[in-house]
Every structure is written in C-alpha cells, then in structure tokens.
C-alpha cells in the first residue's frame, strides 16, 4: 500500500493506494498538519509527498510520519522523467505540483494539453506532445493569485474594496461582482491564450481543469472551448502514484 500526500498552501489531500486502486482518501487544512491524520492499520510500503507549503510543513510532516517504517520521498522536479521533459529554464525550480500534474496528464493523454489548476494560486501550463517519439515536454506557464487570494489582497490593500461574496456578471454593477468577474475573466483569458498558443503549434489540444475552483471556471467557459475540457481533481496524487509504481 502506498501513502500519497499532496501538501497544498490551503489544503492537504492524501490517498492510500494499492497497486491498482484507491483504498482510502481524505483532506484536511494544511495549517492543521501537526494533528494526527495518518493513523492506519494497513501496511504502508512507501510514502510519496508533494509539498508547495514550505519547509516548516515538510519538517512537521516528517515527524508525524516517523512511526511508519518505510521509505519517505518528497518529489522534486527534474530535467526528465520517463516520457516527460522539463522545458523550464531551471528545471529544479518548477513547483512539484505542476511537475506531477504534467506527469499525470502525459501518462494518460497522448495529446498536447493546457493544464489549469484553480486553487490558492492559479497555474496554467502548456505541455506539448511529440507523437513520433511519444514524448511530452513541459513548455512553461503562468501563475496567478486564486479567487480567495485576490479578494483578500484587494480587501487588505485597497481602502474601498471589501471582501464580499460576488457572482459573475457582464458588465459587473457592484464591487463584489466586479472582483469575482475580474478574476474569472482573467483566468479564462489566460486559458484561451495558452490554448491558442498550443493550437497554433499542434492540433487536437485538450484542456485539463483541476483544483477547488475548477467547476467555477468551467461553468463560465464558452461552449466552443468547453468541448476540449476534462475535469480531473487529483492530478498531483495521480502523478505521485506514477512515481510510486516505478
């Protein structure tokens, strides 16, 4: 049994996975990582972890996992893994979550892809595909503040913009709606730009949406773009499982 852990900035997701299927899974707030979330009777043969929440959370988790007498591996980005190349200028600086998401997509989909994760931060990445050599390349992407981070930043740093619940509206006619709509339009615009970039180089491009606000973005997409979209919630954990099996 493998224990797979995805430590995000806001939430941590975990999964117990045998060689074929998911056995158990759960989620907790990353700020509560010092609590006892991993008390299993099952025999764990390896633990694989993705961490984007900083060294302190990594150190705490190591202590919480010390009772498991098995190897523990924190996955880092590399220049290459199997059929996936890393086109980042400094490959080691690519976030483990983006690398693992690209690995998951490249393992399952033999097409170029725009990978969108909509969480605390929004990442929009382009992965190309070389059909002749059956090889994907992580080509790069952008990072934007997520919805809650956008609201908090505007509320904290701008006197007249308060952190309220808004809805998408065109054109927006109140402040909460203006912030909500601005965020959604920004994400959609970036997705469209990367989709057009990918489509100009290769045909048959897919868009993969993940993250807590994936559904929010999906519901506001144009129908002509929606037909290329799949929603996959656990890309990072799926990428960890690929490492676990190797």
Short mmCIF file of C-alpha atoms in Angstrom, two decimals:
data_model
loop_
_atom_site.label_atom_id
_atom_site.label_comp_id
_atom_site.label_asym_id
_atom_site.label_seq_id
_atom_site.Cartn_x
_atom_site.Cartn_y
_atom_site.Cartn_z
CA UNK A 1 0.00 0.00 0.00
CA UNK A 2 1.28 3.47 -0.92
CA UNK A 3 0.50 6.63 1.07
CA UNK A 4 0.39 9.61 -1.30
CA UNK A 5 0.27 13.14 0.16
CA UNK A 6 -0.27 16.45 -1.66
CA UNK A 7 0.53 19.38 0.68
CA UNK A 8 -1.06 22.49 -0.81
CA UNK A 9 -0.98 26.04 0.50
CA UNK A 10 -4.51 25.79 1.90
CA UNK A 11 -5.45 22.10 1.93
CA UNK A 12 -3.60 18.81 2.10
CA UNK A 13 -5.00 15.81 0.27
CA UNK A 14 -3.93 12.23 0.88
CA UNK A 15 -4.66 8.86 -0.63
CA UNK A 16 -3.99 5.24 0.28
CA UNK A 17 -3.45 3.38 -2.99
CA UNK A 18 -2.57 -0.22 -3.64
CA UNK A 19 -1.06 -1.36 -6.94
CA UNK A 20 -4.38 -0.90 -8.77
CA UNK A 21 -6.97 1.21 -6.98
CA UNK A 22 -7.70 3.81 -4.30
CA UNK A 23 -8.27 2.28 -0.85
CA UNK A 24 -8.86 5.40 1.28
CA UNK A 25 -8.55 9.15 0.81
CA UNK A 26 -9.09 12.37 2.72
CA UNK A 27 -8.46 16.11 3.02
CA UNK A 28 -7.54 18.49 5.83
CA UNK A 29 -6.41 22.10 6.16
CA UNK A 30 -2.64 22.40 5.81
CA UNK A 31 -2.45 24.60 8.90
CA UNK A 32 -3.59 21.51 10.85
CA UNK A 33 -0.75 19.31 9.57
CA UNK A 34 0.55 18.84 13.13
CA UNK A 35 -2.54 16.81 14.06
CA UNK A 36 -2.91 13.03 13.73
CA UNK A 37 -4.32 12.46 10.25
CA UNK A 38 -2.38 9.32 9.35
CA UNK A 39 -3.32 6.52 11.71
CA UNK A 40 -3.69 3.39 9.60
CA UNK A 41 -3.63 -0.31 10.35
CA UNK A 42 -2.67 -1.02 6.75
CA UNK A 43 0.95 -1.87 5.96
CA UNK A 44 2.50 1.08 4.09
CA UNK A 45 5.43 0.16 1.87
CA UNK A 46 6.27 3.67 0.64
CA UNK A 47 5.20 7.29 1.23
CA UNK A 48 5.45 9.85 -1.57
CA UNK A 49 4.84 13.54 -0.96
CA UNK A 50 4.41 16.74 -2.96
CA UNK A 51 4.88 19.90 -0.89
CA UNK A 52 4.41 23.52 -2.00
CA UNK A 53 3.70 24.87 1.51
CA UNK A 54 7.27 25.41 2.66
CA UNK A 55 10.00 23.70 4.68
CA UNK A 56 8.26 24.08 8.06
CA UNK A 57 5.26 21.99 6.96
CA UNK A 58 7.65 19.40 5.48
CA UNK A 59 9.55 19.16 8.78
CA UNK A 60 6.34 18.75 10.80
CA UNK A 61 5.07 16.03 8.47
CA UNK A 62 8.32 14.09 8.73
CA UNK A 63 7.81 13.94 12.49
CA UNK A 64 4.18 12.83 12.12
CA UNK A 65 5.18 10.04 9.73
CA UNK A 66 8.16 8.71 11.71
CA UNK A 67 6.16 5.73 13.01
CA UNK A 68 5.84 4.30 9.51
CA UNK A 69 8.83 2.03 8.94
CA UNK A 70 9.02 2.64 5.20
CA UNK A 71 10.82 4.93 2.74
CA UNK A 72 9.54 8.53 2.53
CA UNK A 73 10.20 10.54 -0.63
CA UNK A 74 9.49 14.22 -1.25
CA UNK A 75 9.20 14.55 -5.03
CA UNK A 76 11.13 17.36 -6.72
CA UNK A 77 11.09 18.48 -10.33
CA UNK A 78 13.81 17.14 -12.61
CA UNK A 79 15.02 17.62 -16.19
CA UNK A 80 13.26 14.45 -17.31
CA UNK A 81 11.13 11.63 -16.02
CA UNK A 82 10.32 8.76 -18.37
CA UNK A 83 8.32 10.26 -21.27
CA UNK A 84 8.15 13.83 -19.84
CA UNK A 85 10.80 16.50 -20.45
CA UNK A 86 11.06 19.67 -18.36
CA UNK A 87 11.46 22.78 -20.52
CA UNK A 88 11.82 25.16 -17.56
CA UNK A 89 14.93 27.35 -17.71
CA UNK A 90 15.97 25.94 -14.32
CA UNK A 91 14.10 22.61 -14.10
CA UNK A 92 14.60 22.18 -10.35
CA UNK A 93 12.71 25.44 -9.64
CA UNK A 94 9.46 24.20 -11.17
CA UNK A 95 6.90 23.52 -8.44
CA UNK A 96 6.46 19.85 -7.64
CA UNK A 97 2.68 20.18 -8.02
CA UNK A 98 2.99 21.47 -11.60
CA UNK A 99 5.55 18.80 -12.49
CA UNK A 100 3.40 15.99 -11.07
CA UNK A 101 0.26 17.31 -12.76
CA UNK A 102 2.09 17.35 -16.10
CA UNK A 103 3.34 13.82 -15.43
CA UNK A 104 -0.19 12.59 -14.73
CA UNK A 105 -1.58 14.18 -17.90
CA UNK A 106 1.29 12.96 -20.08
CA UNK A 107 0.82 9.43 -18.73
CA UNK A 108 -2.88 9.29 -19.61
CA UNK A 109 -3.29 11.55 -22.66
CA UNK A 110 -1.27 11.28 -25.86
CA UNK A 111 -2.05 14.84 -26.95
CA UNK A 112 -0.80 18.36 -26.22
CA UNK A 113 -2.53 19.82 -23.16
CA UNK A 114 -3.23 23.04 -21.31
CA UNK A 115 -3.27 22.15 -17.61
CA UNK A 116 -5.17 24.54 -15.33
CA UNK A 117 -5.12 24.28 -11.54
CA UNK A 118 -7.50 26.70 -9.82
CA UNK A 119 -6.72 26.81 -6.12
CA UNK A 120 -5.00 29.20 -3.70
CA UNK A 121 -2.90 30.09 -6.73
CA UNK A 122 -3.91 29.51 -10.34
CA UNK A 123 -1.39 27.82 -12.62
CA UNK A 124 -1.92 27.49 -16.36
CA UNK A 125 0.69 25.34 -18.08
CA UNK A 126 1.28 24.09 -21.61
CA UNK A 127 2.54 20.57 -22.25
CA UNK A 128 3.41 19.75 -25.86
CA UNK A 129 3.40 16.28 -27.41
CA UNK A 130 5.84 14.73 -29.88
CA UNK A 131 3.82 11.92 -31.46
CA UNK A 132 6.79 10.49 -33.35
CA UNK A 133 8.79 9.92 -30.16
CA UNK A 134 5.77 9.51 -27.84
CA UNK A 135 7.15 12.25 -25.61
CA UNK A 136 5.69 15.26 -23.81
CA UNK A 137 7.51 18.46 -22.87
CA UNK A 138 6.53 20.86 -20.11
CA UNK A 139 6.81 24.13 -22.06
CA UNK A 140 6.03 26.60 -19.27
CA UNK A 141 3.07 28.53 -17.92
CA UNK A 142 1.76 31.36 -15.77
CA UNK A 143 0.89 31.76 -12.10
CA UNK A 144 -1.98 33.98 -10.90
CA UNK A 145 -3.49 34.62 -7.48
CA UNK A 146 -6.53 32.42 -6.83
CA UNK A 147 -10.01 33.76 -6.07
CA UNK A 148 -9.67 33.98 -2.28
CA UNK A 149 -6.16 35.41 -2.50
CA UNK A 150 -7.40 38.01 -5.00
CA UNK A 151 -10.25 39.01 -2.70
CA UNK A 152 -8.04 39.16 0.39
CA UNK A 153 -5.34 41.20 -1.34
CA UNK A 154 -7.83 43.76 -2.66
CA UNK A 155 -9.60 43.93 0.71
CA UNK A 156 -6.38 44.37 2.70
CA UNK A 157 -4.55 46.76 0.38
CA UNK A 158 -7.38 48.85 -1.06
CA UNK A 159 -9.49 51.00 1.25
CA UNK A 160 -12.81 50.90 -0.60
CA UNK A 161 -12.75 47.28 -1.83
CA UNK A 162 -14.21 44.92 0.75
CA UNK A 163 -14.02 41.10 0.76
CA UNK A 164 -17.60 40.20 -0.14
CA UNK A 165 -19.33 37.35 -1.95
CA UNK A 166 -19.82 38.17 -5.60
CA UNK A 167 -21.17 36.50 -8.71
CA UNK A 168 -20.13 36.61 -12.35
CA UNK A 169 -21.82 39.46 -14.18
CA UNK A 170 -21.20 41.19 -17.51
CA UNK A 171 -20.80 44.04 -17.03
CA UNK A 172 -20.49 43.93 -13.23
CA UNK A 173 -22.52 46.62 -11.46
CA UNK A 174 -21.36 46.20 -7.87
CA UNK A 175 -17.92 45.85 -6.28
CA UNK A 176 -18.13 42.22 -5.16
CA UNK A 177 -19.31 41.19 -8.62
CA UNK A 178 -16.55 43.28 -10.21
CA UNK A 179 -13.87 41.39 -8.25
CA UNK A 180 -15.42 37.96 -8.88
CA UNK A 181 -15.94 38.66 -12.58
CA UNK A 182 -12.47 40.16 -12.97
CA UNK A 183 -10.89 37.02 -11.55
CA UNK A 184 -12.92 34.68 -13.76
CA UNK A 185 -12.28 36.71 -16.91
CA UNK A 186 -8.56 36.83 -16.14
CA UNK A 187 -8.34 33.06 -15.79
CA UNK A 188 -10.46 32.45 -18.89
CA UNK A 189 -8.36 34.89 -20.90
CA UNK A 190 -5.13 33.15 -19.93
CA UNK A 191 -6.61 29.73 -20.71
CA UNK A 192 -7.69 30.95 -24.14
CA UNK A 193 -4.25 32.44 -24.82
CA UNK A 194 -2.46 29.19 -23.97
CA UNK A 195 -4.99 27.13 -25.90
CA UNK A 196 -4.39 29.29 -28.98
CA UNK A 197 -0.62 29.03 -28.50
CA UNK A 198 -0.82 25.26 -28.30
CA UNK A 199 -3.27 25.01 -31.22
CA UNK A 200 -1.01 27.09 -33.45
CA UNK A 201 1.77 24.55 -32.95
CA UNK A 202 -0.16 21.30 -32.66
CA UNK A 203 -3.71 20.18 -33.34
CA UNK A 204 -6.07 18.24 -31.11
CA UNK A 205 -5.24 20.12 -27.90
CA UNK A 206 -7.05 19.25 -24.66
CA UNK A 207 -7.67 21.40 -21.57
CA UNK A 208 -7.42 19.76 -18.15
CA UNK A 209 -9.04 21.60 -15.22
CA UNK A 210 -8.22 20.79 -11.60
CA UNK A 211 -8.31 22.44 -8.20
CA UNK A 212 -11.04 23.57 -5.84
CA UNK A 213 -12.46 26.25 -8.15
CA UNK A 214 -12.28 24.19 -11.36
CA UNK A 215 -16.07 23.96 -11.61
CA UNK A 216 -16.42 27.73 -11.23
CA UNK A 217 -14.15 28.34 -14.22
CA UNK A 218 -15.73 25.55 -16.24
CA UNK A 219 -19.26 26.91 -15.93
CA UNK A 220 -18.24 30.27 -17.40
CA UNK A 221 -16.29 28.90 -20.38
CA UNK A 222 -17.55 29.46 -23.91
CA UNK A 223 -19.14 26.35 -25.39
CA UNK A 224 -16.58 26.29 -28.23
CA UNK A 225 -13.81 25.91 -25.62
CA UNK A 226 -15.72 23.64 -23.23
CA UNK A 227 -15.71 20.77 -25.71
CA UNK A 228 -11.95 20.41 -25.22
CA UNK A 229 -12.18 20.30 -21.40
CA UNK A 230 -11.89 17.48 -18.88
CA UNK A 231 -12.02 17.99 -15.11
CA UNK A 232 -9.57 15.90 -13.06
CA UNK A 233 -9.46 16.70 -9.35
CA UNK A 234 -6.41 14.73 -8.16
CA UNK A 235 -3.68 15.30 -10.75
CA UNK A 236 -0.90 15.68 -8.18
CA UNK A 237 -1.85 12.48 -6.34
CA UNK A 238 -2.11 10.65 -9.66
CA UNK A 239 1.37 11.88 -10.53
CA UNK A 240 2.67 10.63 -7.17
CA UNK A 241 1.18 7.22 -7.91
CA UNK A 242 3.15 7.05 -11.17
CA UNK A 243 6.32 7.58 -9.13
CA UNK A 244 5.18 5.00 -6.60
CA UNK A 245 4.77 2.31 -9.23
CA UNK A 246 8.18 2.87 -10.81
#
